[in-house]
mmCIF file of C-alpha atoms in Angstrom:
data_model
loop_
_atom_site.group_PDB
_atom_site.id
_atom_site.type_symbol
_atom_site.label_atom_id
_atom_site.label_comp_id
_atom_site.label_asym_id
_atom_site.label_seq_id
_atom_site.Cartn_x
_atom_site.Cartn_y
_atom_site.Cartn_z
ATOM 1 C CA MET A 26 0.049 0.037 -0.018
ATOM 2 C CA HIS A 27 2.907 2.077 -0.276
ATOM 3 C CA ALA A 28 5.833 3.941 -1.699
ATOM 4 C CA THR A 29 9.296 2.399 -0.339
ATOM 5 C CA ALA A 30 10.814 4.652 2.398
ATOM 6 C CA ALA A 31 13.757 5.265 0.150
ATOM 7 C CA GLU A 32 11.686 6.452 -2.759
ATOM 8 C CA ILE A 33 9.894 8.819 -0.381
ATOM 9 C CA ALA A 34 12.981 10.057 1.150
ATOM 10 C CA SER A 35 14.551 10.827 -2.129
ATOM 11 C CA PHE A 36 11.494 12.823 -3.294
ATOM 12 C CA HIS A 37 11.661 14.993 -0.259
ATOM 13 C CA ALA A 38 15.157 15.748 -0.443
ATOM 14 C CA SER A 39 15.052 16.653 -3.978
ATOM 15 C CA HIS A 40 11.374 18.582 -4.233
ATOM 16 C CA GLY A 41 11.298 20.220 -0.449
ATOM 17 C CA HIS A 42 8.071 21.022 1.528
ATOM 18 C CA GLN A 43 8.171 24.922 1.366
ATOM 19 C CA HIS A 44 5.363 25.511 -0.707
ATOM 20 C CA GLN A 45 3.250 22.095 -0.272
ATOM 21 C CA ILE A 46 -0.259 22.013 -0.232
ATOM 22 C CA PRO A 47 -1.519 19.452 2.158
ATOM 23 C CA VAL A 48 -2.735 16.149 0.264
ATOM 24 C CA ILE A 49 -5.856 16.102 2.467
ATOM 25 C CA ASP A 50 -6.856 19.617 1.309
ATOM 26 C CA GLN A 51 -6.652 19.050 -2.559
ATOM 27 C CA LEU A 52 -8.825 15.745 -2.564
ATOM 28 C CA ALA A 53 -12.243 17.633 -3.064
ATOM 29 C CA THR A 54 -11.066 19.367 -6.345
ATOM 30 C CA ALA A 55 -7.789 17.580 -7.567
ATOM 31 C CA PRO A 56 -8.421 15.391 -10.792
ATOM 32 C CA SER A 57 -9.264 11.840 -10.049
ATOM 33 C CA ARG A 58 -10.332 8.641 -11.166
ATOM 34 C CA THR A 59 -12.426 5.810 -9.892
ATOM 35 C CA ALA A 60 -12.618 2.010 -10.806
ATOM 36 C CA THR A 61 -14.623 -0.927 -9.530
ATOM 37 C CA THR A 62 -12.773 -3.404 -7.488
ATOM 38 C CA ILE A 63 -15.102 -5.934 -7.989
ATOM 39 C CA PRO A 64 -13.874 -8.605 -10.375
ATOM 40 C CA ALA A 65 -16.070 -11.484 -12.348
ATOM 41 C CA ASN A 66 -16.079 -13.572 -9.421
ATOM 42 C CA GLY A 67 -18.017 -10.971 -7.494
ATOM 43 C CA ASP A 68 -15.415 -10.471 -4.404
ATOM 44 C CA VAL A 69 -16.325 -7.354 -2.395
ATOM 45 C CA ASN A 70 -14.736 -5.321 0.262
ATOM 46 C CA PRO A 71 -11.428 -4.023 -0.986
ATOM 47 C CA TYR A 72 -8.942 -3.337 1.635
ATOM 48 C CA GLY A 73 -5.248 -3.141 0.270
ATOM 49 C CA VAL A 74 -3.965 -0.862 -2.083
ATOM 50 C CA ALA A 75 -0.589 -0.294 -3.844
ATOM 51 C CA PHE A 76 1.102 1.252 -6.708
ATOM 52 C CA VAL A 77 3.417 -0.622 -8.971
ATOM 53 C CA PRO A 78 6.784 1.499 -8.752
ATOM 54 C CA SER A 79 9.009 2.695 -11.557
ATOM 55 C CA GLY A 80 11.740 0.262 -12.251
ATOM 56 C CA PHE A 81 9.357 -2.897 -11.617
ATOM 57 C CA ALA A 82 10.857 -5.946 -13.377
ATOM 58 C CA SER A 83 9.548 -6.021 -17.236
ATOM 59 C CA GLY A 84 8.371 -8.845 -19.007
ATOM 60 C CA GLY A 85 5.244 -9.617 -16.712
ATOM 61 C CA LEU A 86 1.479 -8.490 -16.372
ATOM 62 C CA LEU A 87 2.445 -5.498 -14.336
ATOM 63 C CA GLN A 88 3.526 -2.275 -15.284
ATOM 64 C CA ALA A 89 4.722 0.802 -13.552
ATOM 65 C CA GLY A 90 2.109 2.790 -12.802
ATOM 66 C CA ASP A 91 -0.586 0.264 -12.059
ATOM 67 C CA VAL A 92 -2.500 -0.062 -9.140
ATOM 68 C CA LEU A 93 -3.459 -3.045 -7.347
ATOM 69 C CA VAL A 94 -6.177 -3.943 -4.621
ATOM 70 C CA SER A 95 -7.006 -7.054 -2.730
ATOM 71 C CA ASN A 96 -10.217 -8.023 -1.655
ATOM 72 C CA PHE A 97 -11.256 -9.438 1.813
ATOM 73 C CA ASN A 98 -14.744 -10.657 0.990
ATOM 74 C CA ASN A 99 -16.324 -13.270 -1.410
ATOM 75 C CA SER A 100 -19.304 -12.587 -3.543
ATOM 76 C CA SER A 101 -21.611 -13.632 -0.579
ATOM 77 C CA ASN A 102 -20.049 -10.671 1.396
ATOM 78 C CA LEU A 103 -18.619 -12.890 3.850
ATOM 79 C CA GLN A 104 -15.736 -11.659 5.734
ATOM 80 C CA GLY A 105 -12.073 -13.551 5.335
ATOM 81 C CA THR A 106 -12.974 -15.279 2.047
ATOM 82 C CA GLY A 107 -11.936 -12.870 -0.687
ATOM 83 C CA THR A 108 -9.564 -14.182 -3.323
ATOM 84 C CA THR A 109 -8.530 -11.680 -5.928
ATOM 85 C CA ILE A 110 -6.089 -8.845 -6.424
ATOM 86 C CA VAL A 111 -7.577 -6.523 -9.006
ATOM 87 C CA ARG A 112 -5.153 -4.838 -11.454
ATOM 88 C CA VAL A 113 -6.241 -1.124 -12.334
ATOM 89 C CA THR A 114 -3.948 0.505 -15.397
ATOM 90 C CA PRO A 115 -3.223 4.187 -15.731
ATOM 91 C CA ASP A 116 -5.891 4.258 -18.417
ATOM 92 C CA ASN A 117 -8.653 2.709 -15.616
ATOM 93 C CA GLN A 118 -8.916 -0.557 -17.116
ATOM 94 C CA THR A 119 -9.341 -3.328 -14.640
ATOM 95 C CA SER A 120 -8.723 -7.156 -14.606
ATOM 96 C CA VAL A 121 -7.475 -9.863 -12.155
ATOM 97 C CA PHE A 122 -3.954 -10.098 -11.356
ATOM 98 C CA PHE A 123 -3.983 -12.984 -8.928
ATOM 99 C CA GLN A 124 -6.546 -15.527 -7.750
ATOM 100 C CA ALA A 125 -5.456 -16.902 -4.469
ATOM 101 C CA PRO A 126 -6.990 -20.296 -3.141
ATOM 102 C CA ALA A 127 -10.805 -20.419 -2.213
ATOM 103 C CA GLY A 128 -11.509 -18.688 1.183
ATOM 104 C CA SER A 129 -8.184 -17.041 1.687
ATOM 105 C CA GLY A 130 -9.530 -13.619 2.802
ATOM 106 C CA LEU A 131 -6.860 -11.107 1.222
ATOM 107 C CA THR A 132 -6.026 -8.284 3.862
ATOM 108 C CA THR A 133 -4.495 -4.770 3.578
ATOM 109 C CA ALA A 134 -0.916 -6.445 3.897
ATOM 110 C CA LEU A 135 -0.289 -5.442 0.196
ATOM 111 C CA GLY A 136 3.196 -4.408 -1.120
ATOM 112 C CA VAL A 137 5.150 -4.560 -4.571
ATOM 113 C CA LEU A 138 8.965 -5.262 -4.925
ATOM 114 C CA LYS A 139 10.910 -3.934 -7.873
ATOM 115 C CA ARG A 140 12.630 -7.068 -8.300
ATOM 116 C CA GLY A 141 9.205 -8.464 -9.747
ATOM 117 C CA TYR A 142 7.323 -9.648 -6.573
ATOM 118 C CA VAL A 143 3.668 -8.689 -4.966
ATOM 119 C CA LEU A 144 3.307 -9.587 -1.233
ATOM 120 C CA VAL A 145 -0.210 -10.014 -0.070
ATOM 121 C CA GLY A 146 -1.382 -11.201 3.471
ATOM 122 C CA ASN A 147 -4.332 -13.161 4.040
ATOM 123 C CA LEU A 148 -6.661 -13.809 7.261
ATOM 124 C CA PRO A 149 -9.195 -16.487 6.344
ATOM 125 C CA SER A 150 -12.588 -17.728 8.019
ATOM 126 C CA THR A 151 -14.692 -20.442 7.318
ATOM 127 C CA ASP A 152 -18.119 -18.519 7.988
ATOM 128 C CA GLY A 153 -17.282 -14.923 7.740
ATOM 129 C CA THR A 154 -16.782 -14.277 11.362
ATOM 130 C CA SER A 155 -13.788 -13.702 13.586
ATOM 131 C CA ALA A 156 -14.882 -16.909 15.774
ATOM 132 C CA THR A 157 -13.502 -18.887 12.942
ATOM 133 C CA ALA A 158 -10.458 -16.628 11.859
ATOM 134 C CA MET A 159 -7.298 -18.506 11.035
ATOM 135 C CA GLN A 160 -3.505 -17.473 11.447
ATOM 136 C CA GLY A 161 -3.281 -16.973 7.467
ATOM 137 C CA SER A 162 0.037 -16.230 5.888
ATOM 138 C CA LEU A 163 2.044 -14.095 3.398
ATOM 139 C CA MET A 164 1.565 -14.908 0.006
ATOM 140 C CA ILE A 165 4.517 -13.761 -2.649
ATOM 141 C CA VAL A 166 3.301 -13.442 -6.061
ATOM 142 C CA ASP A 167 5.653 -13.108 -9.224
ATOM 143 C CA LYS A 168 5.050 -10.316 -11.980
ATOM 144 C CA ASN A 169 2.861 -12.804 -13.956
ATOM 145 C CA GLY A 170 0.332 -13.390 -11.120
ATOM 146 C CA LYS A 171 1.811 -16.631 -10.229
ATOM 147 C CA LEU A 172 2.116 -17.872 -6.485
ATOM 148 C CA VAL A 173 5.864 -18.809 -5.744
ATOM 149 C CA ALA A 174 6.149 -18.673 -1.951
ATOM 150 C CA ASN A 175 3.689 -18.826 1.014
ATOM 151 C CA LEU A 176 5.138 -17.703 4.193
ATOM 152 C CA THR A 177 3.647 -18.924 7.486
ATOM 153 C CA ASP A 178 4.641 -18.697 11.378
ATOM 154 C CA SER A 179 2.451 -19.605 14.085
ATOM 155 C CA ALA A 180 4.181 -16.906 16.230
ATOM 156 C CA LEU A 181 5.539 -14.495 13.985
ATOM 157 C CA LEU A 182 2.760 -13.875 11.390
ATOM 158 C CA ASN A 183 -0.508 -14.526 13.004
ATOM 159 C CA GLY A 184 -3.262 -12.791 10.887
ATOM 160 C CA PRO A 185 -1.214 -10.511 8.587
ATOM 161 C CA TRP A 186 -3.293 -7.294 8.567
ATOM 162 C CA ASP A 187 -0.962 -4.897 6.936
ATOM 163 C CA LEU A 188 2.289 -4.425 5.609
ATOM 164 C CA THR A 189 4.962 -1.686 4.636
ATOM 165 C CA VAL A 190 8.440 -2.452 2.778
ATOM 166 C CA LEU A 191 11.799 -1.147 2.405
ATOM 167 C CA ASP A 192 12.969 -2.001 -1.140
ATOM 168 C CA GLY A 193 16.641 -1.907 -1.521
ATOM 169 C CA GLY A 194 16.537 -4.141 -4.806
ATOM 170 C CA ASN A 195 18.356 -7.298 -3.824
ATOM 171 C CA ARG A 196 17.085 -7.005 -0.077
ATOM 172 C CA ALA A 197 13.901 -5.923 1.215
ATOM 173 C CA LEU A 198 12.479 -5.574 4.596
ATOM 174 C CA VAL A 199 9.080 -6.271 5.169
ATOM 175 C CA PHE A 200 6.980 -4.972 8.234
ATOM 176 C CA VAL A 201 4.058 -6.814 9.055
ATOM 177 C CA SER A 202 1.267 -6.110 11.608
ATOM 178 C CA ASN A 203 -0.415 -8.803 13.108
ATOM 179 C CA ALA A 204 -4.354 -8.573 14.015
ATOM 180 C CA LEU A 205 -4.652 -11.778 16.027
ATOM 181 C CA SER A 206 -1.678 -10.959 18.231
ATOM 182 C CA GLY A 207 -1.493 -7.422 18.215
ATOM 183 C CA THR A 208 2.229 -7.568 17.174
ATOM 184 C CA VAL A 209 4.639 -6.267 14.105
ATOM 185 C CA THR A 210 7.139 -8.501 12.755
ATOM 186 C CA ARG A 211 9.974 -7.712 10.422
ATOM 187 C CA ILE A 212 11.002 -9.986 7.574
ATOM 188 C CA ASP A 213 14.324 -9.567 6.180
ATOM 189 C CA LEU A 214 14.152 -11.071 2.272
ATOM 190 C CA ARG A 215 16.925 -11.656 0.097
ATOM 191 C CA LEU A 216 16.136 -11.237 -3.665
ATOM 192 C CA PRO A 217 18.933 -12.583 -5.627
ATOM 193 C CA SER A 218 19.658 -11.110 -9.359
ATOM 194 C CA GLY A 219 18.803 -14.607 -10.844
ATOM 195 C CA GLY A 220 15.323 -14.840 -9.290
ATOM 196 C CA GLY A 221 13.828 -16.316 -6.301
ATOM 197 C CA VAL A 222 12.869 -14.976 -2.738
ATOM 198 C CA GLN A 223 14.700 -16.106 0.318
ATOM 199 C CA VAL A 224 13.738 -15.423 3.868
ATOM 200 C CA ALA A 225 16.590 -14.530 6.073
ATOM 201 C CA SER A 226 14.997 -13.911 9.064
ATOM 202 C CA LEU A 227 11.694 -12.912 10.931
ATOM 203 C CA THR A 228 11.834 -10.678 14.111
ATOM 204 C CA GLN A 229 9.111 -9.322 16.563
ATOM 205 C CA ILE A 230 9.769 -5.791 16.875
ATOM 206 C CA ALA A 231 6.614 -4.626 18.585
ATOM 207 C CA SER A 232 3.759 -5.745 20.638
ATOM 208 C CA GLY A 233 1.045 -4.979 23.345
ATOM 209 C CA TYR A 234 -1.521 -3.277 20.803
ATOM 210 C CA THR A 235 -5.169 -3.847 21.557
ATOM 211 C CA HIS A 236 -6.317 -6.849 19.535
ATOM 212 C CA HIS A 237 -9.740 -8.668 19.492
ATOM 213 C CA GLY A 238 -12.511 -9.911 17.276
ATOM 214 C CA ASP A 239 -15.346 -7.740 16.281
ATOM 215 C CA PRO A 240 -18.594 -8.614 14.896
ATOM 216 C CA ALA A 241 -18.632 -5.534 12.397
ATOM 217 C CA ALA A 242 -15.087 -5.089 11.578
ATOM 218 C CA PHE A 243 -13.946 -8.888 11.912
ATOM 219 C CA GLU A 244 -10.654 -7.961 13.506
ATOM 220 C CA ILE A 245 -9.657 -5.177 15.519
ATOM 221 C CA GLY A 246 -5.524 -4.919 15.864
ATOM 222 C CA PRO A 247 -2.695 -3.056 14.790
ATOM 223 C CA THR A 248 -3.066 -2.135 11.004
ATOM 224 C CA GLY A 249 -1.491 0.652 9.081
ATOM 225 C CA LEU A 250 2.322 0.966 8.718
ATOM 226 C CA VAL A 251 4.866 3.508 7.465
ATOM 227 C CA TYR A 252 8.588 3.374 7.742
ATOM 228 C CA ASP A 253 10.788 6.532 7.697
ATOM 229 C CA HIS A 254 14.228 5.740 6.470
ATOM 230 C CA ALA A 255 15.661 8.937 7.698
ATOM 231 C CA THR A 256 15.129 8.384 11.335
ATOM 232 C CA ASP A 257 14.797 4.470 11.249
ATOM 233 C CA SER A 258 11.326 4.668 12.601
ATOM 234 C CA LEU A 259 8.083 2.705 11.858
ATOM 235 C CA TYR A 260 4.588 4.403 12.482
ATOM 236 C CA VAL A 261 1.942 2.135 13.516
ATOM 237 C CA ALA A 262 -1.867 2.848 13.372
ATOM 238 C CA SER A 263 -3.441 0.876 16.313
ATOM 239 C CA THR A 264 -6.975 0.562 15.556
ATOM 240 C CA GLY A 265 -8.064 -0.332 19.002
ATOM 241 C CA ASP A 266 -6.158 1.953 20.726
ATOM 242 C CA ASN A 267 -7.231 5.006 18.448
ATOM 243 C CA ALA A 268 -3.411 5.912 18.266
ATOM 244 C CA VAL A 269 -0.394 6.142 15.922
ATOM 245 C CA TYR A 270 2.462 4.956 17.566
ATOM 246 C CA ALA A 271 6.540 5.065 16.555
ATOM 247 C CA ILE A 272 8.858 2.127 16.897
ATOM 248 C CA HIS A 273 12.521 3.519 16.931
ATOM 249 C CA ASN A 274 15.410 1.337 15.439
ATOM 250 C CA ALA A 275 12.866 -0.564 13.467
ATOM 251 C CA ALA A 276 14.999 -1.866 10.876
ATOM 252 C CA HIS A 277 17.814 -2.894 13.084
ATOM 253 C CA ALA A 278 15.995 -3.961 16.456
ATOM 254 C CA ARG A 279 16.876 -7.433 17.331
ATOM 255 C CA SER A 280 14.394 -7.443 20.537
ATOM 256 C CA ASP A 281 10.560 -6.371 20.979
ATOM 257 C CA HIS A 282 10.346 -2.544 21.540
ATOM 258 C CA GLY A 283 6.358 -2.910 22.923
ATOM 259 C CA THR A 284 4.277 -0.476 21.723
ATOM 260 C CA GLY A 285 6.616 2.173 21.215
ATOM 261 C CA ARG A 286 6.027 5.866 21.510
ATOM 262 C CA VAL A 287 2.542 7.334 20.994
ATOM 263 C CA ILE A 288 2.775 10.446 18.406
ATOM 264 C CA TYR A 289 -0.729 11.066 17.630
ATOM 265 C CA LYS A 290 -4.117 10.213 19.820
ATOM 266 C CA ASP A 291 -6.533 12.457 18.597
ATOM 267 C CA ASP A 292 -10.327 11.297 19.903
ATOM 268 C CA ALA A 293 -11.811 14.430 17.993
ATOM 269 C CA HIS A 294 -10.245 13.252 14.598
ATOM 270 C CA LEU A 295 -9.274 9.634 14.921
ATOM 271 C CA ARG A 296 -12.151 6.851 14.664
ATOM 272 C CA GLY A 297 -10.173 3.633 14.588
ATOM 273 C CA PRO A 298 -7.406 4.200 12.362
ATOM 274 C CA LEU A 299 -6.498 1.482 9.522
ATOM 275 C CA GLY A 300 -4.488 2.020 6.564
ATOM 276 C CA MET A 301 -1.802 4.613 6.623
ATOM 277 C CA THR A 302 0.724 6.157 4.100
ATOM 278 C CA THR A 303 3.095 8.727 3.833
ATOM 279 C CA ALA A 304 1.694 11.851 2.159
ATOM 280 C CA SER A 305 3.713 13.737 -0.635
ATOM 281 C CA ASP A 306 4.431 16.645 1.864
ATOM 282 C CA GLY A 307 5.772 14.165 4.350
ATOM 283 C CA ASN A 308 2.961 13.996 6.566
ATOM 284 C CA LEU A 309 1.135 10.850 7.343
ATOM 285 C CA ILE A 310 -2.499 10.141 6.354
ATOM 286 C CA VAL A 311 -4.716 7.370 8.090
ATOM 287 C CA ALA A 312 -7.976 5.919 7.132
ATOM 288 C CA ASN A 313 -10.520 6.247 9.752
ATOM 289 C CA GLY A 314 -12.467 2.634 9.974
ATOM 290 C CA ASP A 315 -15.326 3.938 12.184
ATOM 291 C CA ALA A 316 -15.178 0.593 14.288
ATOM 292 C CA VAL A 317 -13.610 2.562 17.269
ATOM 293 C CA ASN A 318 -14.886 6.091 18.455
ATOM 294 C CA GLY A 319 -17.089 6.266 15.246
ATOM 295 C CA ASP A 320 -19.247 9.502 14.651
ATOM 296 C CA PRO A 321 -21.922 9.223 11.939
ATOM 297 C CA ALA A 322 -21.242 12.876 11.329
ATOM 298 C CA PHE A 323 -17.800 12.332 10.311
ATOM 299 C CA PRO A 324 -17.943 9.032 8.182
ATOM 300 C CA SER A 325 -15.266 7.220 6.271
ATOM 301 C CA GLU A 326 -12.821 9.947 6.837
ATOM 302 C CA LEU A 327 -9.003 10.115 5.835
ATOM 303 C CA VAL A 328 -7.164 12.398 8.349
ATOM 304 C CA GLU A 329 -3.640 13.862 7.768
ATOM 305 C CA PHE A 330 -1.265 14.874 10.300
ATOM 306 C CA THR A 331 2.405 15.728 10.889
ATOM 307 C CA ARG A 332 4.720 13.264 12.409
ATOM 308 C CA ARG A 333 5.127 15.465 15.521
ATOM 309 C CA GLY A 334 1.309 14.644 15.956
ATOM 310 C CA GLN A 335 -0.292 17.840 14.530
ATOM 311 C CA PHE A 336 -3.691 17.502 12.756
ATOM 312 C CA VAL A 337 -3.865 18.861 9.462
ATOM 313 C CA GLY A 338 -7.045 18.112 8.026
ATOM 314 C CA GLN A 339 -9.690 15.627 7.048
ATOM 315 C CA PHE A 340 -11.741 14.500 4.182
ATOM 316 C CA SER A 341 -14.670 11.989 3.766
ATOM 317 C CA ILE A 342 -14.881 9.509 0.844
ATOM 318 C CA SER A 343 -18.390 8.466 1.664
ATOM 319 C CA ASP A 344 -21.551 9.714 3.490
ATOM 320 C CA ALA A 345 -21.702 5.834 5.060
ATOM 321 C CA GLN A 346 -19.390 4.783 7.797
ATOM 322 C CA GLY A 347 -17.044 1.769 7.483
ATOM 323 C CA GLY A 348 -15.826 2.916 3.793
ATOM 324 C CA ALA A 349 -12.270 3.769 4.373
ATOM 325 C CA PHE A 350 -9.622 1.445 4.583
ATOM 326 C CA GLY A 351 -6.439 0.894 2.353
ATOM 327 C CA VAL A 352 -4.504 4.095 1.347
ATOM 328 C CA ALA A 353 -1.507 4.577 -0.902
ATOM 329 C CA THR A 354 0.944 7.060 -2.233
ATOM 330 C CA SER A 355 2.775 6.642 -5.655
ATOM 331 C CA PRO A 356 6.764 6.506 -5.132
ATOM 332 C CA ASP A 357 7.002 9.796 -6.792
ATOM 333 C CA GLY A 358 4.449 11.575 -4.624
ATOM 334 C CA ARG A 359 2.163 12.549 -7.868
ATOM 335 C CA TYR A 360 -0.712 10.251 -6.798
ATOM 336 C CA PHE A 361 -2.805 9.234 -3.935
ATOM 337 C CA ALA A 362 -5.372 6.300 -3.630
ATOM 338 C CA ALA A 363 -7.705 5.052 -1.536
ATOM 339 C CA VAL A 364 -10.227 2.122 -1.180
ATOM 340 C CA ASN A 365 -13.928 2.427 -0.688
ATOM 341 C CA ASP A 366 -15.419 -0.486 1.156
ATOM 342 C CA VAL A 367 -19.154 0.997 0.751
ATOM 343 C CA SER A 368 -19.135 1.494 -3.177
ATOM 344 C CA ASN A 369 -16.381 -1.326 -3.710
ATOM 345 C CA ALA A 370 -14.114 1.111 -5.525
ATOM 346 C CA VAL A 371 -10.597 2.762 -5.659
ATOM 347 C CA THR A 372 -10.158 6.192 -6.478
ATOM 348 C CA ILE A 373 -6.877 7.661 -7.589
ATOM 349 C CA TRP A 374 -6.081 11.456 -7.291
ATOM 350 C CA THR A 375 -3.508 13.391 -9.002
ATOM 351 C CA ILE A 376 -1.706 15.467 -6.112
ATOM 352 C CA LYS A 377 -0.076 18.911 -6.976
ATOM 353 C CA ARG A 378 3.010 18.517 -5.104
ATOM 354 C CA SER A 379 3.755 22.560 -4.506
ATOM 355 C CA GLY A 380 1.843 25.902 -4.312
ATOM 356 C CA LYS A 381 4.035 27.465 -7.103
#
């Protein structure tokens, strides 16, 4: 769901923030396009969204600039049973990029690596309720939509709910939030130039976030993740705690840092934060899921705030509650995307990066 930390850092260094218009203030009037996320099999409830970055391995189905969306529900609207990743091209054509095994329940944990791989988490349920929620896994899919690996770990990958990546080419760090254990795991991947994916290590770097089943939201747990390469900090949006935390030394930690430090707790604007991304101005944007601290007067909002915890602005993507989930910024900062669970669609905005 996310621009890589290195690309965002490079963008900020070359463009600066002096005249940046907050992304959230642009969404009402910025040029945009919307595409359905319902494929032929009828999957609904889009969760994750991610941009395919420039430099992505050529020769496959995916192209730089494509947008991917993962579906959590099947055509009967049973949670934890969706199986498709939908591809949206720059000219707004849609198709199925990946079909997972029946009953997978693809989550917000969606990311893309330049070497030609897509990562997607799953949290299955046999009956669409949290009572039958299972551990799930992290699937690795190649550029042609073929499943090449399925990572499981009963302790460290327990309900992969969201992820973010630090893409170094032949090496990638993948940070995964786990809804069933309230933890965050760092996966160190090796990506040899000749192809293939190797898991070097898995390390739990954070824990203690509120987590439990929920009749409406399925699972409440840590969700959105953003990694800041400049400070080696991982930001964690914890839905049940209605707060955003910062884990320091995230790329190098060898032990669990607990929940980390609260950087943003705002009951006036946070309503169960889910997906999170880095805005092109360096701020953070979260999607309110409304399962915690919900207010019908402020439904399905995206909230932008600074990394020091200052509220910037808010924007509603639906008149109904529960519509906001996955959000993403393109690596070059030119585009911003958000899924809408109510309309089963994704909207992609073109962002003006300065006020000049």
